[in-house]
């Protein structure tokens, strides 16, 4: 995963976008990661994976609030 400071990301926004299309980019402030920028394709892949996981959990009976 590529890492950029918030200042670098601001000053080279186009480069950050181009990089994020190939791999996630961690944006840091004061040396700590604060956000990760990913491509739309990667976001959709992760969202679909989460939906499948949630469906499986619900089908197995683990998705509800027991006792409420």
mmCIF file of C-alpha atoms in Angstrom:
data_model
loop_
_atom_site.group_PDB
_atom_site.id
_atom_site.type_symbol
_atom_site.label_atom_id
_atom_site.label_comp_id
_atom_site.label_asym_id
_atom_site.label_seq_id
_atom_site.Cartn_x
_atom_site.Cartn_y
_atom_site.Cartn_z
ATOM 1 C CA UNK A 1 0.000 0.000 0.000
ATOM 2 C CA UNK A 2 1.341 3.401 -0.990
ATOM 3 C CA UNK A 3 1.496 6.051 1.740
ATOM 4 C CA UNK A 4 1.271 9.817 1.257
ATOM 5 C CA UNK A 5 1.082 12.716 3.659
ATOM 6 C CA UNK A 6 -2.079 14.805 3.520
ATOM 7 C CA UNK A 7 0.006 17.656 2.102
ATOM 8 C CA UNK A 8 1.420 15.419 -0.651
ATOM 9 C CA UNK A 9 -2.069 14.149 -1.469
ATOM 10 C CA UNK A 10 -3.378 17.720 -1.718
ATOM 11 C CA UNK A 11 -0.488 18.974 -3.819
ATOM 12 C CA UNK A 12 -0.436 15.931 -6.109
ATOM 13 C CA UNK A 13 -4.129 15.055 -6.165
ATOM 14 C CA UNK A 14 -4.011 13.681 -9.709
ATOM 15 C CA UNK A 15 -1.084 11.425 -8.841
ATOM 16 C CA UNK A 16 -2.939 10.170 -5.748
ATOM 17 C CA UNK A 17 -5.979 9.307 -7.891
ATOM 18 C CA UNK A 18 -3.849 7.523 -10.472
ATOM 19 C CA UNK A 19 -2.040 5.584 -7.753
ATOM 20 C CA UNK A 20 -5.296 4.643 -6.001
ATOM 21 C CA UNK A 21 -6.585 3.128 -9.237
ATOM 22 C CA UNK A 22 -3.699 0.628 -9.042
ATOM 23 C CA UNK A 23 -3.414 0.123 -5.268
ATOM 24 C CA UNK A 24 -4.852 1.558 -2.038
ATOM 25 C CA UNK A 25 -3.270 4.807 -0.831
ATOM 26 C CA UNK A 26 -2.993 5.525 2.898
ATOM 27 C CA UNK A 27 -3.164 9.251 3.674
ATOM 28 C CA UNK A 28 -1.330 10.282 6.836
ATOM 29 C CA UNK A 29 -1.584 13.342 9.055
ATOM 30 C CA UNK A 30 1.163 13.887 11.599
ATOM 31 C CA UNK A 31 2.576 10.454 10.769
ATOM 32 C CA UNK A 32 -0.673 8.552 11.470
ATOM 33 C CA UNK A 33 -2.892 6.970 8.853
ATOM 34 C CA UNK A 34 -6.279 8.695 8.743
ATOM 35 C CA UNK A 35 -7.925 7.513 5.518
ATOM 36 C CA UNK A 36 -7.396 5.034 2.719
ATOM 37 C CA UNK A 37 -8.257 5.938 -0.859
ATOM 38 C CA UNK A 38 -9.269 3.025 -3.106
ATOM 39 C CA UNK A 39 -10.534 2.713 -6.654
ATOM 40 C CA UNK A 40 -14.254 2.412 -7.340
ATOM 41 C CA UNK A 41 -13.681 -1.156 -8.514
ATOM 42 C CA UNK A 42 -11.966 -2.117 -5.256
ATOM 43 C CA UNK A 43 -14.692 -0.414 -3.203
ATOM 44 C CA UNK A 44 -17.397 -2.305 -5.106
ATOM 45 C CA UNK A 45 -15.521 -5.594 -4.649
ATOM 46 C CA UNK A 46 -15.229 -5.006 -0.896
ATOM 47 C CA UNK A 47 -18.886 -3.923 -0.630
ATOM 48 C CA UNK A 48 -20.078 -7.035 -2.455
ATOM 49 C CA UNK A 49 -17.906 -9.225 -0.222
ATOM 50 C CA UNK A 50 -19.431 -7.612 2.889
ATOM 51 C CA UNK A 51 -22.958 -8.130 1.524
ATOM 52 C CA UNK A 52 -22.228 -11.825 0.916
ATOM 53 C CA UNK A 53 -20.795 -12.183 4.430
ATOM 54 C CA UNK A 54 -23.845 -10.501 5.970
ATOM 55 C CA UNK A 55 -26.241 -12.720 3.983
ATOM 56 C CA UNK A 56 -24.389 -15.848 5.123
ATOM 57 C CA UNK A 57 -24.408 -14.686 8.742
ATOM 58 C CA UNK A 58 -28.141 -13.963 8.586
ATOM 59 C CA UNK A 59 -28.869 -17.343 6.970
ATOM 60 C CA UNK A 60 -27.008 -19.070 9.796
ATOM 61 C CA UNK A 61 -29.041 -17.179 12.396
ATOM 62 C CA UNK A 62 -26.230 -14.995 13.667
ATOM 63 C CA UNK A 63 -27.415 -11.647 12.390
ATOM 64 C CA UNK A 64 -30.298 -10.862 14.706
ATOM 65 C CA UNK A 65 -30.557 -9.299 18.132
ATOM 66 C CA UNK A 66 -31.405 -12.257 20.326
ATOM 67 C CA UNK A 67 -33.779 -11.514 23.161
ATOM 68 C CA UNK A 68 -35.061 -8.196 21.911
#
